[in-house]
GROMACS .gro file of C-alpha atoms in nm:
model
  261
    1MET     CA    1   4.699 -10.753  -5.713
    2ALA     CA    2   4.999 -10.549  -5.643
    3PHE     CA    3   4.781 -10.268  -5.510
    4GLN     CA    4   4.592 -10.473  -5.255
    5PRO     CA    5   4.845 -10.432  -4.969
    6LEU     CA    6   4.848 -10.058  -5.028
    7LEU     CA    7   4.468 -10.038  -5.017
    8ARG     CA    8   4.460 -10.240  -4.699
    9ARG     CA    9   4.703 -10.007  -4.531
   10ARG     CA   10   4.489  -9.701  -4.615
   11ALA     CA   11   4.148  -9.858  -4.546
   12LEU     CA   12   4.241  -9.974  -4.197
   13PRO     CA   13   4.281  -9.620  -4.045
   14ILE     CA   14   3.962  -9.500  -4.214
   15ALA     CA   15   3.762  -9.786  -4.066
   16THR     CA   16   3.907  -9.718  -3.724
   17LEU     CA   17   3.804  -9.348  -3.735
   18THR     CA   18   3.454  -9.442  -3.851
   19ALA     CA   19   3.406  -9.681  -3.562
   20ALA     CA   20   3.534  -9.423  -3.315
   21PHE     CA   21   3.283  -9.158  -3.432
   22THR     CA   22   3.006  -9.416  -3.419
   23LEU     CA   23   3.080  -9.524  -3.064
   24LEU     CA   24   3.154  -9.168  -2.932
   25PRO     CA   25   2.900  -9.069  -2.656
   26LYS     CA   26   2.664  -8.772  -2.725
   27THR     CA   27   2.676  -8.624  -2.372
   28ALA     CA   28   2.977  -8.461  -2.214
   29VAL     CA   29   3.121  -8.633  -1.914
   30HIS     CA   30   3.263  -8.395  -1.651
   31ALA     CA   31   3.509  -8.486  -1.387
   32GLU     CA   32   3.341  -8.244  -1.143
   33GLU     CA   33   2.983  -8.126  -1.081
   34PRO     CA   34   2.855  -7.836  -1.300
   35ALA     CA   35   2.892  -7.483  -1.160
   36PRO     CA   36   2.575  -7.351  -0.991
   37MET     CA   37   2.369  -7.106  -1.192
   38ASP     CA   38   2.332  -6.741  -1.085
   39PRO     CA   39   2.029  -6.709  -0.847
   40THR     CA   40   1.895  -6.405  -1.033
   41LYS     CA   41   1.903  -6.586  -1.367
   42GLN     CA   42   1.753  -6.893  -1.206
   43ILE     CA   43   1.462  -6.682  -1.062
   44ARG     CA   44   1.407  -6.514  -1.397
   45LEU     CA   45   1.399  -6.851  -1.570
   46ARG     CA   46   1.158  -6.995  -1.314
   47LYS     CA   47   0.926  -6.692  -1.307
   48PRO     CA   48   0.599  -6.790  -1.476
   49ILE     CA   49   0.400  -6.573  -1.712
   50TYR     CA   50   0.098  -6.556  -1.482
   51ASP     CA   51   0.087  -6.452  -1.116
   52ALA     CA   52   0.276  -6.694  -0.899
   53PRO     CA   53   0.132  -6.824  -0.573
   54PRO     CA   54   0.220  -6.636  -0.252
   55SER     CA   55   0.491  -6.878  -0.150
   56VAL     CA   56   0.671  -6.844  -0.483
   57ALA     CA   57   0.636  -6.463  -0.479
   58ASP     CA   58   0.781  -6.442  -0.127
   59THR     CA   59   1.068  -6.667  -0.225
   60SER     CA   60   1.144  -6.461  -0.537
   61SER     CA   61   1.135  -6.129  -0.346
   62THR     CA   62   1.355  -6.270  -0.072
   63ALA     CA   63   1.601  -6.400  -0.326
   64ILE     CA   64   1.608  -6.070  -0.514
   65SER     CA   65   1.667  -5.874  -0.194
   66ALA     CA   66   1.941  -6.115  -0.095
   67THR     CA   67   2.115  -6.084  -0.429
   68THR     CA   68   2.074  -5.704  -0.455
   69PRO     CA   69   2.393  -5.524  -0.347
   70SER     CA   70   2.365  -5.281  -0.056
   71VAL     CA   71   2.559  -5.005  -0.239
   72PRO     CA   72   2.411  -4.881  -0.568
   73ALA     CA   73   2.606  -4.930  -0.885
   74SER     CA   74   2.633  -4.555  -0.937
   75GLY     CA   75   2.811  -4.513  -0.603
   76ILE     CA   76   2.572  -4.238  -0.486
   77THR     CA   77   2.450  -4.281  -0.129
   78ASP     CA   78   2.210  -4.076   0.083
   79GLN     CA   79   2.443  -4.059   0.382
   80PRO     CA   80   2.761  -3.853   0.342
   81SER     CA   81   3.091  -4.020   0.404
   82ASP     CA   82   3.328  -3.935   0.689
   83ASN     CA   83   3.548  -3.724   0.461
   84GLU     CA   84   3.253  -3.510   0.349
   85THR     CA   85   3.138  -3.444   0.708
   86ALA     CA   86   3.486  -3.363   0.824
   87THR     CA   87   3.576  -3.110   0.549
   88PRO     CA   88   3.309  -2.850   0.451
   89ARG     CA   89   3.239  -2.820   0.083
   90ARG     CA   90   3.342  -2.497  -0.089
   91PRO     CA   91   3.082  -2.315  -0.299
   92THR     CA   92   3.104  -2.398  -0.664
   93PRO     CA   93   3.149  -2.127  -0.930
   94THR     CA   94   2.790  -2.183  -1.037
   95SER     CA   95   2.657  -2.119  -0.686
   96ARG     CA   96   2.876  -1.809  -0.648
   97LEU     CA   97   2.756  -1.677  -0.984
   98ALA     CA   98   2.392  -1.743  -0.886
   99LYS     CA   99   2.446  -1.557  -0.558
  100GLU     CA  100   2.596  -1.255  -0.737
  101ILE     CA  101   2.313  -1.251  -0.991
  102SER     CA  102   2.058  -1.266  -0.708
  103ARG     CA  103   2.232  -0.979  -0.530
  104GLY     CA  104   2.234  -0.769  -0.846
  105ARG     CA  105   1.868  -0.837  -0.913
  106LEU     CA  106   1.774  -0.735  -0.557
  107PHE     CA  107   1.983  -0.417  -0.591
  108LEU     CA  108   1.815  -0.323  -0.920
  109HIS     CA  109   1.470  -0.407  -0.783
  110LYS     CA  110   1.531  -0.189  -0.476
  111TYR     CA  111   1.629   0.117  -0.680
  112ALA     CA  112   1.353   0.053  -0.934
  113VAL     CA  113   1.098   0.056  -0.652
  114LYS     CA  114   1.248   0.378  -0.510
  115THR     CA  115   1.238   0.542  -0.853
  116GLU     CA  116   0.878   0.437  -0.906
  117ASP     CA  117   0.777   0.572  -0.563
  118GLY     CA  118   0.952   0.903  -0.637
  119LEU     CA  119   0.775   0.937  -0.971
  120ASN     CA  120   0.441   0.856  -0.813
  121ALA     CA  121   0.499   1.113  -0.538
  122GLY     CA  122   0.601   1.378  -0.793
  123LEU     CA  123   0.296   1.311  -1.008
  124SER     CA  124   0.076   1.326  -0.700
  125ARG     CA  125   0.219   1.667  -0.609
  126VAL     CA  126   0.169   1.794  -0.965
  127PHE     CA  127  -0.190   1.673  -0.973
  128SER     CA  128  -0.257   1.825  -0.631
  129ALA     CA  129  -0.115   2.161  -0.742
  130GLU     CA  130  -0.326   2.148  -1.057
  131ARG     CA  131  -0.641   2.076  -0.857
  132ASN     CA  132  -0.561   2.360  -0.615
  133PHE     CA  133  -0.502   2.603  -0.902
  134THR     CA  134  -0.823   2.511  -1.082
  135SER     CA  135  -1.024   2.527  -0.760
  136THR     CA  136  -0.872   2.866  -0.676
  137ILE     CA  137  -0.957   3.011  -1.017
  138ALA     CA  138  -1.308   2.867  -0.992
  139SER     CA  139  -1.352   3.026  -0.648
  140LEU     CA  140  -1.266   3.372  -0.789
  141VAL     CA  141  -1.541   3.363  -1.050
  142PRO     CA  142  -1.849   3.552  -0.932
  143PRO     CA  143  -2.184   3.371  -0.918
  144LYS     CA  144  -2.429   3.404  -1.204
  145GLU     CA  145  -2.688   3.590  -0.998
  146SER     CA  146  -2.445   3.878  -0.937
  147ASN     CA  147  -2.457   3.979  -1.309
  148GLU     CA  148  -2.091   4.082  -1.301
  149GLN     CA  149  -1.896   4.086  -1.626
  150LEU     CA  150  -1.525   4.034  -1.581
  151LEU     CA  151  -1.406   4.155  -1.919
  152PRO     CA  152  -1.533   4.515  -1.912
  153GLY     CA  153  -1.482   4.532  -1.534
  154ALA     CA  154  -1.114   4.433  -1.565
  155VAL     CA  155  -1.069   4.695  -1.838
  156TYR     CA  156  -1.223   4.966  -1.616
  157VAL     CA  157  -0.995   4.872  -1.325
  158LEU     CA  158  -0.687   4.885  -1.553
  159VAL     CA  159  -0.785   5.226  -1.687
  160ALA     CA  160  -0.840   5.358  -1.333
  161ALA     CA  161  -0.498   5.232  -1.222
  162MET     CA  162  -0.334   5.398  -1.524
  163ALA     CA  163  -0.517   5.722  -1.449
  164GLY     CA  164  -0.388   5.716  -1.090
  165SER     CA  165  -0.034   5.663  -1.220
  166ILE     CA  166  -0.073   5.961  -1.455
  167ILE     CA  167  -0.209   6.183  -1.178
  168SER     CA  168   0.082   6.104  -0.942
  169ARG     CA  169   0.365   6.117  -1.198
  170ASN     CA  170   0.510   6.438  -1.054
  171ARG     CA  171   0.493   6.323  -0.691
  172ASN     CA  172   0.744   6.125  -0.485
  173ILE     CA  173   0.798   5.753  -0.536
  174LEU     CA  174   0.572   5.648  -0.249
  175VAL     CA  175   0.276   5.842  -0.386
  176ARG     CA  176   0.340   5.711  -0.737
  177PHE     CA  177   0.336   5.357  -0.603
  178VAL     CA  178   0.029   5.385  -0.380
  179THR     CA  179  -0.199   5.598  -0.600
  180PRO     CA  180  -0.252   5.343  -0.884
  181ILE     CA  181  -0.325   5.070  -0.630
  182LEU     CA  182  -0.581   5.284  -0.449
  183THR     CA  183  -0.756   5.394  -0.767
  184GLY     CA  184  -0.761   5.038  -0.904
  185VAL     CA  185  -0.893   4.883  -0.582
  186THR     CA  186  -1.157   5.155  -0.541
  187THR     CA  187  -1.277   5.109  -0.899
  188ALA     CA  188  -1.282   4.729  -0.857
  189ASN     CA  189  -1.500   4.759  -0.546
  190TYR     CA  190  -1.758   4.957  -0.743
  191VAL     CA  191  -1.738   4.771  -1.078
  192VAL     CA  192  -1.683   4.408  -0.977
  193PRO     CA  193  -1.749   4.390  -0.600
  194ARG     CA  194  -1.800   4.012  -0.571
  195THR     CA  195  -1.483   3.932  -0.761
  196THR     CA  196  -1.290   4.186  -0.555
  197GLN     CA  197  -1.421   4.027  -0.236
  198ASN     CA  198  -1.318   3.679  -0.356
  199VAL     CA  199  -0.970   3.805  -0.443
  200GLY     CA  200  -0.941   3.971  -0.100
  201ASN     CA  201  -1.041   3.648   0.076
  202LEU     CA  202  -0.782   3.455  -0.125
  203VAL     CA  203  -0.510   3.706  -0.039
  204TRP     CA  204  -0.612   3.691   0.325
  205ASP     CA  205  -0.585   3.309   0.325
  206TYR     CA  206  -0.229   3.335   0.198
  207GLU     CA  207  -0.144   3.611   0.446
  208LYS     CA  208  -0.254   3.392   0.736
  209ARG     CA  209   0.046   3.168   0.674
  210PHE     CA  210   0.282   3.456   0.762
  211PRO     CA  211   0.204   3.615   1.098
  212VAL     CA  212   0.407   3.932   1.031
  213VAL     CA  213   0.228   4.006   0.705
  214ARG     CA  214  -0.106   3.924   0.867
  215ASP     CA  215  -0.047   4.164   1.157
  216ASN     CA  216   0.068   4.444   0.926
  217HIS     CA  217  -0.235   4.389   0.705
  218LEU     CA  218  -0.468   4.412   1.004
  219ARG     CA  219  -0.292   4.726   1.126
  220VAL     CA  220  -0.312   4.894   0.786
  221THR     CA  221  -0.675   4.789   0.743
  222GLN     CA  222  -0.770   4.933   1.079
  223GLY     CA  223  -0.586   5.257   1.001
  224VAL     CA  224  -0.760   5.290   0.666
  225ARG     CA  225  -1.098   5.219   0.819
  226HIS     CA  226  -1.035   5.473   1.095
  227PHE     CA  227  -0.930   5.729   0.837
  228ILE     CA  228  -1.240   5.662   0.627
  229GLU     CA  229  -1.472   5.678   0.925
  230THR     CA  230  -1.304   5.998   1.044
  231GLY     CA  231  -1.335   6.146   0.696
  232LYS     CA  232  -1.702   6.056   0.684
  233ALA     CA  233  -1.760   6.211   1.024
  234HIS     CA  234  -1.574   6.530   0.927
  235SER     CA  235  -1.758   6.547   0.598
  236GLN     CA  236  -2.092   6.509   0.772
  237MET     CA  237  -1.996   6.778   1.021
  238GLY     CA  238  -1.881   7.009   0.744
  239LEU     CA  239  -2.198   6.942   0.551
  240ALA     CA  240  -2.406   7.020   0.857
  241MET     CA  241  -2.210   7.342   0.917
  242ALA     CA  242  -2.247   7.441   0.555
  243GLU     CA  243  -2.618   7.379   0.570
  244ASP     CA  244  -2.642   7.592   0.885
  245LYS     CA  245  -2.451   7.875   0.723
  246VAL     CA  246  -2.659   7.855   0.410
  247THR     CA  247  -2.974   7.861   0.621
  248GLY     CA  248  -2.848   8.162   0.817
  249VAL     CA  249  -2.750   8.349   0.500
  250ARG     CA  250  -3.085   8.274   0.346
  251GLU     CA  251  -3.267   8.398   0.653
  252THR     CA  252  -3.052   8.711   0.659
  253MET     CA  253  -3.126   8.779   0.296
  254GLU     CA  254  -3.492   8.724   0.353
  255GLU     CA  255  -3.492   8.970   0.642
  256TRP     CA  256  -3.293   9.221   0.442
  257VAL     CA  257  -3.538   9.189   0.154
  258ARG     CA  258  -3.831   9.247   0.391
  259LYS     CA  259  -3.673   9.555   0.542
  260GLY     CA  260  -3.592   9.690   0.204
  261ARG     CA  261  -3.948   9.677   0.101
   0.00000   0.00000   0.00000
């Protein structure tokens, strides 16, 4: 019985706490009204799964546009600020490097094109010279109907030129130079006449480019022709005179033989 007052003292606070927890209200009582919810969150919470009617859609779009800030979060705007328009921007190292690379590429491309054009022009000149050479050699060949053989004919012309050089070895330098040419050309005109004519036409085409050489050639040709024609005329006259003398001598002998009988 001695413990009963002690138990009463301890049981009384426990009972009081139990009653307080039992009678404590479940909802919180605020002294002020609750803070309004964010409009964006409220729209997201109210947005239905399916398509909303037009009135709700217009309201949601209007609310979103009203709550959307005018300046983007990144701070990047389309219109430049006053400081940017006032002070011009300096080129960045990347832009300067790109400009130098572009300039170098244009420089290399320019000289590459010039080099290619020069090579093409040189090859064109080489091909043109080759075509001219082949066409010139082909033009010197005599036709098949002429029945000329170049190999023995060239040998005959060379032998004739060497014979003229041997004949004129004891003469002056001018005669030693002219005699082989004359003997060679004369032999060529008789052995290979068509080839000689083709070579003469080719030489004449080249001489036309130089007026002085052309005029001298014409002068020499006319002199040679005049000399040949004069020689022919003198030879014919001499032959006629010789024939007359032979005829006279024969007649005289015939008369002398008749008288002797």
